[in-house]
Amino acid sequence: PVSIFAQQEMWLPTDSANAGLAADLAERLDKAITEKRVWNIHGLVVVRNDRLVFERYFEGQDRARGIGDLGRVKFTSDTIHDLRSCSKSIVGLLYGIALHQGKVPAPEAPLFSMFPEYADLADKDGRSRLTVHHALSMTMGTDWDESSLPYADPRNSETAMDNASDRYRYILERPVIDAPGTRWTYCGGATALLARMISKGSGKSLHDFARETLFDPLGMGPTEWATGPDGEPFAASGARMSVRDFARIGLMMLRGGKAEGRDVVPREWIARCTTPTVSADELRRYGYQWFILDVAFGKPKGWAVGRLERMWMAQGEGGQRLFIIPALQLVIALTSGNYGTDDQGIPPTRILREVILESVPSH
C-alpha cells in the first residue's frame, strides 16, 4: 500500500470494507448529523492499516487562536485549523526529540536548572522539589486553574499567563499547594515551560523546531503556531495544521515514531508519553502531555462489555481530537467549531463510539 507520509496526492484511499470496517461508515456519520447527535464538525479523517479510509469536510464558523473570528469557512483537505490544546501533545513529542538531541534536560532533572534567570523563585514555597517530569505529567502541584473558569475570564490561569508581562515568571511563581507528583492539574503553563526549554536548548522558535524535526519529516503542508503580543508562542494551544497532517502524527506514533523508515520521535519516548503516570479523572489517565484511556466496543456477550482496547488521545478545546487505537491500527483526526460550549465534548465522543467503533467487528 502507498504510504500516506508521501506527498498529498499520494493519499490513496481504500474503502471501509477493505480496511475491516463496516461499509456504511458514511451513512452512520450522516445519520448522526441528521439526528443532531453530532454538530459543528469541520473535518474528519480516518486512517486504518496505513490507508486513508474515510475523509469528510464541512462548512461552518471558525475562530483562530490569537486572531479571533474567521467567519464562515468552507473546509477542505488543505485548510489549516486550530488544534487548541492538542498542541500540548505535540509539544510533548517535541520534547522527546529535543531530549534525544541533547538539547533539553532529562525528566528527572530539577525544573529550575533550565531557568537560572528565575533563581529568586527556586528555593521558595517548595519549588526546589519540582522536576521536568512534573511539568511533562502536569503534576507540579502549583496553584493553577484553567478548568473551572472560561478562557474569556481574566482569572483563568492560562489567560492570566498570556496577559502577564513575563509569562514564565508568572508560571514559576505560582505557589506549590500539593506535593509535586501526587495530583494531576490541567496546566497550560507546564506546556509553556517545556516549549521554552526546547527553544532555549535548540536556539530556535518552537514552530521552527517543530517544522525541522517533526512536521517536515512527516511531509506536512503549511502549519502555524500562534504567538502572543509578547512574541512568545501559545505553546499549549497555538498549533494550526490540516486534519490530514494531524492524522500523520497519529500514524507516526502507531509506527513507533517512524516515518518512511526514518526515526522521527524515539520509540521509547512514544512509550513514555503514552504510559499512564497519573489519573486525570474517572476515565482518563495522563502520560507525558497525552491522555490514555480504555474504550469498549463491539456487541456485549452476557456480562461482558465487548472488546476493550487502550487508546491514546490528544484533546483540544472546541472539539479538536486525535484518537489513536494501536490494537486496531486506527487513527481518527477530527476538527470542530464548538468553542466555549459546555457540550463540546459530545460530538467527538459520539463520532468515536457511534460512527467509527460501531463499524469495527467485535471478533
Short mmCIF file of C-alpha atoms in Angstrom, two decimals:
data_model
loop_
_atom_site.label_atom_id
_atom_site.label_comp_id
_atom_site.label_asym_id
_atom_site.label_seq_id
_atom_site.Cartn_x
_atom_site.Cartn_y
_atom_site.Cartn_z
CA PRO A 1 0.00 0.00 0.00
CA VAL A 2 1.07 3.58 -0.67
CA SER A 3 2.25 5.41 2.45
CA ILE A 4 0.32 8.48 3.47
CA PHE A 5 3.61 10.07 4.52
CA ALA A 6 4.27 10.71 0.84
CA GLN A 7 3.11 13.88 -0.89
CA GLN A 8 -0.51 14.95 -0.55
CA GLU A 9 -1.50 13.49 -3.93
CA MET A 10 -0.26 10.10 -2.77
CA TRP A 11 -3.03 9.77 -0.16
CA LEU A 12 -4.69 6.85 -1.90
CA PRO A 13 -7.98 5.89 -0.28
CA THR A 14 -9.36 2.45 0.35
CA ASP A 15 -12.98 1.69 1.11
CA SER A 16 -14.06 0.95 4.65
CA ALA A 17 -14.79 -2.71 3.92
CA ASN A 18 -11.23 -3.32 2.71
CA ALA A 19 -10.00 -1.68 5.92
CA GLY A 20 -12.03 -4.05 8.07
CA LEU A 21 -14.75 -1.53 8.88
CA ALA A 22 -18.46 -1.63 8.12
CA ALA A 23 -19.32 -0.48 4.63
CA ASP A 24 -21.90 2.03 5.88
CA LEU A 25 -19.43 4.33 7.70
CA ALA A 26 -20.55 7.38 5.71
CA GLU A 27 -24.21 6.60 6.32
CA ARG A 28 -23.57 6.31 10.07
CA LEU A 29 -21.99 9.77 10.12
CA ASP A 30 -24.78 11.30 8.02
CA LYS A 31 -27.38 9.79 10.33
CA ALA A 32 -25.66 11.19 13.43
CA ILE A 33 -25.58 14.65 11.83
CA THR A 34 -29.20 14.48 10.62
CA GLU A 35 -30.37 13.46 14.08
CA LYS A 36 -28.30 16.30 15.58
CA ARG A 37 -26.31 13.89 17.70
CA VAL A 38 -23.23 15.45 16.10
CA TRP A 39 -22.87 19.12 15.19
CA ASN A 40 -20.38 21.77 14.02
CA ILE A 41 -17.84 19.27 12.71
CA HIS A 42 -15.27 20.82 10.37
CA GLY A 43 -13.14 17.89 9.23
CA LEU A 44 -12.76 14.17 9.83
CA VAL A 45 -10.01 11.82 8.65
CA VAL A 46 -9.89 8.12 9.47
CA VAL A 47 -6.78 6.05 8.75
CA ARG A 48 -6.54 2.30 9.29
CA ASN A 49 -3.67 -0.01 8.43
CA ASP A 50 -1.76 2.87 6.84
CA ARG A 51 -4.53 3.69 4.39
CA LEU A 52 -6.96 6.59 4.18
CA VAL A 53 -10.33 5.00 4.91
CA PHE A 54 -12.63 7.99 5.31
CA GLU A 55 -12.43 11.74 4.79
CA ARG A 56 -15.13 14.37 5.06
CA TYR A 57 -15.17 18.18 5.24
CA PHE A 58 -17.91 20.65 6.09
CA GLU A 59 -18.64 24.36 6.19
CA GLY A 60 -19.01 26.33 9.41
CA GLN A 61 -18.00 29.16 11.68
CA ASP A 62 -14.42 29.11 12.91
CA ARG A 63 -12.01 31.03 15.12
CA ALA A 64 -8.25 31.16 15.32
CA ARG A 65 -6.15 31.42 18.49
CA GLY A 66 -4.75 34.92 18.79
CA ILE A 67 -6.78 36.20 15.83
CA GLY A 68 -10.45 35.73 16.65
CA ASP A 69 -13.48 35.10 14.46
CA LEU A 70 -12.71 33.81 10.95
CA GLY A 71 -16.32 33.88 9.83
CA ARG A 72 -17.83 31.03 7.85
CA VAL A 73 -15.20 28.76 6.33
CA LYS A 74 -15.59 26.05 3.69
CA PHE A 75 -13.11 23.44 4.89
CA THR A 76 -11.04 21.27 2.55
CA SER A 77 -8.14 18.84 2.88
CA ASP A 78 -5.75 21.81 2.71
CA THR A 79 -7.44 24.10 5.25
CA ILE A 80 -5.37 24.63 8.37
CA HIS A 81 -7.29 24.58 11.62
CA ASP A 82 -6.68 25.36 15.28
CA LEU A 83 -5.70 22.30 17.31
CA ARG A 84 -6.06 24.22 20.59
CA SER A 85 -4.87 22.01 23.46
CA CYS A 86 -3.89 19.16 21.14
CA SER A 87 -0.85 21.45 20.80
CA LYS A 88 0.20 20.20 24.24
CA SER A 89 0.57 16.66 22.94
CA ILE A 90 2.71 17.89 20.04
CA VAL A 91 4.96 19.76 22.47
CA GLY A 92 5.28 16.52 24.42
CA LEU A 93 6.61 14.78 21.30
CA LEU A 94 8.93 17.69 20.51
CA TYR A 95 10.43 17.48 23.98
CA GLY A 96 11.37 13.87 23.32
CA ILE A 97 13.05 14.82 20.06
CA ALA A 98 14.98 17.62 21.78
CA LEU A 99 15.96 15.24 24.59
CA HIS A 100 17.31 12.73 22.07
CA GLN A 101 19.35 15.56 20.52
CA GLY A 102 20.75 16.51 23.93
CA LYS A 103 19.13 19.94 23.87
CA VAL A 104 16.92 19.65 26.97
CA PRO A 105 17.35 18.01 30.39
CA ALA A 106 16.05 14.56 31.29
CA PRO A 107 12.69 14.28 33.07
CA GLU A 108 14.44 13.66 36.38
CA ALA A 109 16.33 16.99 36.23
CA PRO A 110 15.37 19.86 38.55
CA LEU A 111 12.95 22.12 36.69
CA PHE A 112 14.70 25.32 37.73
CA SER A 113 18.03 24.10 36.31
CA MET A 114 16.86 25.44 32.94
CA PHE A 115 15.56 28.72 34.38
CA PRO A 116 18.52 30.37 36.15
CA GLU A 117 17.01 33.77 35.38
CA TYR A 118 14.33 32.96 37.97
CA ALA A 119 16.70 31.73 40.68
CA ASP A 120 15.00 34.05 43.15
CA LEU A 121 11.94 31.78 42.98
CA ALA A 122 13.67 28.41 43.05
CA ASP A 123 14.00 27.83 46.79
CA LYS A 124 10.70 29.31 47.89
CA ASP A 125 7.44 27.51 48.75
CA GLY A 126 8.80 24.03 47.98
CA ARG A 127 9.63 24.79 44.34
CA SER A 128 13.05 23.15 44.68
CA ARG A 129 11.22 19.79 44.54
CA LEU A 130 9.91 20.44 41.03
CA THR A 131 11.38 18.37 38.19
CA VAL A 132 10.87 18.33 34.43
CA HIS A 133 8.83 15.15 34.95
CA HIS A 134 6.29 17.15 36.94
CA ALA A 135 5.85 19.56 34.03
CA LEU A 136 5.60 16.73 31.49
CA SER A 137 2.94 14.94 33.53
CA MET A 138 1.14 18.07 34.80
CA THR A 139 1.75 17.10 38.41
CA MET A 140 3.60 20.25 39.50
CA GLY A 141 1.22 20.76 42.40
CA THR A 142 1.11 24.52 41.87
CA ASP A 143 -1.92 26.77 42.24
CA TRP A 144 -3.37 26.71 38.71
CA ASP A 145 -6.97 26.84 37.49
CA GLU A 146 -7.85 26.80 33.82
CA SER A 147 -10.64 24.22 34.15
CA SER A 148 -13.32 25.81 36.31
CA LEU A 149 -13.23 29.23 34.63
CA PRO A 150 -13.82 30.05 30.94
CA TYR A 151 -10.78 31.22 28.99
CA ALA A 152 -12.52 34.56 28.49
CA ASP A 153 -12.27 35.14 32.26
CA PRO A 154 -9.05 37.01 33.14
CA ARG A 155 -8.84 34.94 36.33
CA ASN A 156 -8.34 31.78 34.27
CA SER A 157 -4.70 30.84 34.88
CA GLU A 158 -3.81 30.36 31.21
CA THR A 159 -5.42 33.68 30.29
CA ALA A 160 -3.61 35.37 33.17
CA MET A 161 -0.35 33.80 31.96
CA ASP A 162 -0.92 35.16 28.44
CA ASN A 163 -1.64 38.61 29.86
CA ALA A 164 1.34 38.68 32.23
CA SER A 165 4.33 40.89 31.46
CA ASP A 166 6.55 37.82 31.90
CA ARG A 167 4.62 34.60 31.28
CA TYR A 168 7.40 32.34 32.55
CA ARG A 169 7.77 34.19 35.83
CA TYR A 170 4.01 34.01 36.23
CA ILE A 171 4.09 30.21 35.85
CA LEU A 172 7.11 29.64 38.04
CA GLU A 173 5.97 31.88 40.88
CA ARG A 174 2.68 30.02 41.43
CA PRO A 175 2.57 28.67 44.99
CA VAL A 176 3.05 24.93 45.45
CA ILE A 177 -0.16 23.74 47.14
CA ASP A 178 0.18 19.96 46.65
CA ALA A 179 3.18 17.68 46.87
CA PRO A 180 4.64 17.55 43.35
CA GLY A 181 3.91 14.29 41.59
CA THR A 182 0.79 13.40 43.56
CA ARG A 183 -2.12 15.06 41.75
CA TRP A 184 -2.89 15.95 38.14
CA THR A 185 -3.87 19.56 37.44
CA TYR A 186 -4.59 20.64 33.88
CA CYS A 187 -1.91 23.26 33.28
CA GLY A 188 -1.01 25.03 30.05
CA GLY A 189 1.76 26.69 32.00
CA ALA A 190 3.55 23.36 32.29
CA THR A 191 3.49 23.03 28.50
CA ALA A 192 4.78 26.58 28.10
CA LEU A 193 7.78 25.69 30.28
CA LEU A 194 8.52 22.63 28.15
CA ALA A 195 8.36 24.70 24.98
CA ARG A 196 10.61 27.35 26.49
CA MET A 197 13.20 24.69 27.35
CA ILE A 198 13.04 23.40 23.78
CA SER A 199 13.59 26.89 22.36
CA LYS A 200 16.41 27.70 24.79
CA GLY A 201 18.16 24.42 24.13
CA SER A 202 17.76 24.42 20.36
CA GLY A 203 18.18 28.14 19.72
CA LYS A 204 15.07 28.03 17.53
CA SER A 205 11.48 29.19 17.89
CA LEU A 206 9.02 26.46 18.86
CA HIS A 207 7.47 26.43 15.39
CA ASP A 208 10.84 26.38 13.60
CA PHE A 209 11.98 23.45 15.74
CA ALA A 210 8.67 21.66 15.10
CA ARG A 211 8.96 22.18 11.33
CA GLU A 212 12.56 20.98 11.19
CA THR A 213 12.27 17.94 13.43
CA LEU A 214 8.64 16.78 13.19
CA PHE A 215 6.44 18.50 10.62
CA ASP A 216 8.83 18.39 7.65
CA PRO A 217 9.91 14.77 8.27
CA LEU A 218 6.21 13.83 8.24
CA GLY A 219 5.68 15.61 4.91
CA MET A 220 3.26 18.17 6.29
CA GLY A 221 1.91 21.10 4.34
CA PRO A 222 1.56 24.63 5.78
CA THR A 223 1.44 24.96 9.57
CA GLU A 224 1.32 27.83 12.02
CA TRP A 225 1.91 28.33 15.72
CA ALA A 226 0.14 31.39 17.13
CA THR A 227 2.05 33.78 19.37
CA GLY A 228 1.02 36.33 21.96
CA PRO A 229 1.64 40.08 21.93
CA ASP A 230 4.95 39.37 23.69
CA GLY A 231 6.09 37.28 20.71
CA GLU A 232 6.11 34.09 22.77
CA PRO A 233 4.18 31.10 21.39
CA PHE A 234 0.88 29.93 22.75
CA ALA A 235 2.68 26.63 23.32
CA ALA A 236 -0.28 24.89 24.91
CA SER A 237 -2.91 25.90 22.35
CA GLY A 238 -1.49 27.65 19.29
CA ALA A 239 -0.70 24.93 16.71
CA ARG A 240 -2.58 25.01 13.40
CA MET A 241 -2.49 22.44 10.60
CA SER A 242 -4.77 20.50 8.26
CA VAL A 243 -6.71 17.49 9.51
CA ARG A 244 -4.73 15.24 7.18
CA ASP A 245 -1.47 16.46 8.67
CA PHE A 246 -2.87 15.98 12.15
CA ALA A 247 -3.55 12.35 11.21
CA ARG A 248 0.09 11.94 10.12
CA ILE A 249 1.14 12.45 13.73
CA GLY A 250 -1.09 9.59 14.83
CA LEU A 251 0.21 7.28 12.12
CA MET A 252 3.82 8.09 13.04
CA MET A 253 3.04 7.17 16.65
CA LEU A 254 1.49 3.87 15.58
CA ARG A 255 4.74 3.13 13.77
CA GLY A 256 6.79 3.61 16.90
CA GLY A 257 7.96 7.10 15.96
CA LYS A 258 8.97 6.27 12.38
CA ALA A 259 8.07 7.87 9.06
CA GLU A 260 9.30 6.45 5.75
CA GLY A 261 11.64 4.18 7.69
CA ARG A 262 13.25 7.12 9.46
CA ASP A 263 13.17 7.64 13.21
CA VAL A 264 11.34 10.90 13.91
CA VAL A 265 10.41 10.53 17.59
CA PRO A 266 12.32 7.93 19.65
CA ARG A 267 10.23 4.81 20.17
CA GLU A 268 10.95 4.82 23.89
CA TRP A 269 9.66 8.39 24.13
CA ILE A 270 6.39 7.44 22.42
CA ALA A 271 6.06 4.73 25.07
CA ARG A 272 6.76 7.20 27.86
CA CYS A 273 4.23 9.74 26.55
CA THR A 274 1.54 7.07 26.36
CA THR A 275 2.23 5.27 29.65
CA PRO A 276 -0.12 6.42 32.42
CA THR A 277 1.60 8.47 35.12
CA VAL A 278 -1.41 9.78 36.99
CA SER A 279 -5.22 9.65 36.88
CA ALA A 280 -6.81 12.71 35.33
CA ASP A 281 -10.37 11.68 36.22
CA GLU A 282 -12.55 8.57 36.44
CA LEU A 283 -11.93 7.67 32.78
CA ARG A 284 -8.75 9.35 31.63
CA ARG A 285 -5.17 8.85 32.69
CA TYR A 286 -2.26 11.07 31.74
CA GLY A 287 1.22 10.32 30.48
CA TYR A 288 3.57 12.96 29.13
CA GLN A 289 1.16 15.52 27.61
CA TRP A 290 -1.08 12.71 26.28
CA PHE A 291 -4.32 11.26 27.62
CA ILE A 292 -4.70 7.49 27.86
CA LEU A 293 -7.99 5.66 28.29
CA ASP A 294 -9.65 2.34 27.53
CA VAL A 295 -12.52 2.18 25.05
CA ALA A 296 -15.13 -0.57 24.84
CA PHE A 297 -16.85 -1.54 21.62
CA GLY A 298 -18.50 -4.47 19.95
CA LYS A 299 -21.64 -6.33 20.95
CA PRO A 300 -21.66 -7.42 24.60
CA LYS A 301 -21.98 -11.10 25.43
CA GLY A 302 -23.61 -11.87 28.74
CA TRP A 303 -21.95 -9.70 31.35
CA ALA A 304 -19.04 -8.81 29.07
CA VAL A 305 -18.82 -5.26 27.66
CA GLY A 306 -17.45 -6.39 24.32
CA ARG A 307 -13.90 -5.63 23.28
CA LEU A 308 -11.73 -3.28 25.39
CA GLU A 309 -8.65 -1.57 23.94
CA ARG A 310 -6.18 1.09 25.00
CA MET A 311 -6.48 4.48 23.27
CA TRP A 312 -4.13 7.46 23.16
CA MET A 313 -5.78 10.87 22.83
CA ALA A 314 -4.88 14.48 22.15
CA GLN A 315 -7.77 16.73 23.17
CA GLY A 316 -8.39 20.36 22.32
CA GLU A 317 -10.99 22.99 23.19
CA GLY A 318 -13.84 23.27 20.71
CA GLY A 319 -13.84 19.56 19.90
CA GLN A 320 -10.40 19.00 18.38
CA ARG A 321 -9.30 15.38 18.80
CA LEU A 322 -6.71 12.86 17.75
CA PHE A 323 -7.73 9.33 18.70
CA ILE A 324 -5.15 6.55 18.27
CA ILE A 325 -6.03 2.91 18.97
CA PRO A 326 -2.87 0.83 18.45
CA ALA A 327 -4.52 -2.61 18.62
CA LEU A 328 -6.80 -1.61 15.73
CA GLN A 329 -4.12 0.30 13.80
CA LEU A 330 -6.67 3.10 13.77
CA VAL A 331 -6.18 6.88 13.70
CA ILE A 332 -9.07 9.36 13.85
CA ALA A 333 -8.33 13.07 13.39
CA LEU A 334 -11.17 15.48 13.98
CA THR A 335 -11.63 19.26 13.97
CA SER A 336 -14.74 21.10 15.16
CA GLY A 337 -16.07 24.56 15.91
CA ASN A 338 -17.78 24.09 19.28
CA TYR A 339 -15.63 26.60 21.12
CA GLY A 340 -16.67 27.69 24.59
CA THR A 341 -19.73 25.43 24.88
CA ASP A 342 -20.48 23.10 27.78
CA ASP A 343 -21.40 20.22 25.43
CA GLN A 344 -18.38 20.49 23.13
CA GLY A 345 -17.09 17.04 24.11
CA ILE A 346 -20.23 15.22 22.99
CA PRO A 347 -19.78 15.26 19.17
CA PRO A 348 -16.22 13.84 19.19
CA THR A 349 -17.22 11.11 21.64
CA ARG A 350 -20.24 10.14 19.55
CA ILE A 351 -18.21 10.09 16.33
CA LEU A 352 -15.69 7.82 18.01
CA ARG A 353 -18.20 5.47 19.61
CA GLU A 354 -21.31 5.54 17.41
CA VAL A 355 -19.75 6.08 13.98
CA ILE A 356 -16.24 4.61 14.00
CA LEU A 357 -16.10 1.96 16.72
CA GLU A 358 -19.60 0.70 15.89
CA SER A 359 -18.13 -0.02 12.46
CA VAL A 360 -15.39 -2.27 13.84
CA PRO A 361 -16.14 -6.01 14.06
CA SER A 362 -16.00 -7.18 17.68
CA HIS A 363 -14.40 -10.53 16.91
#
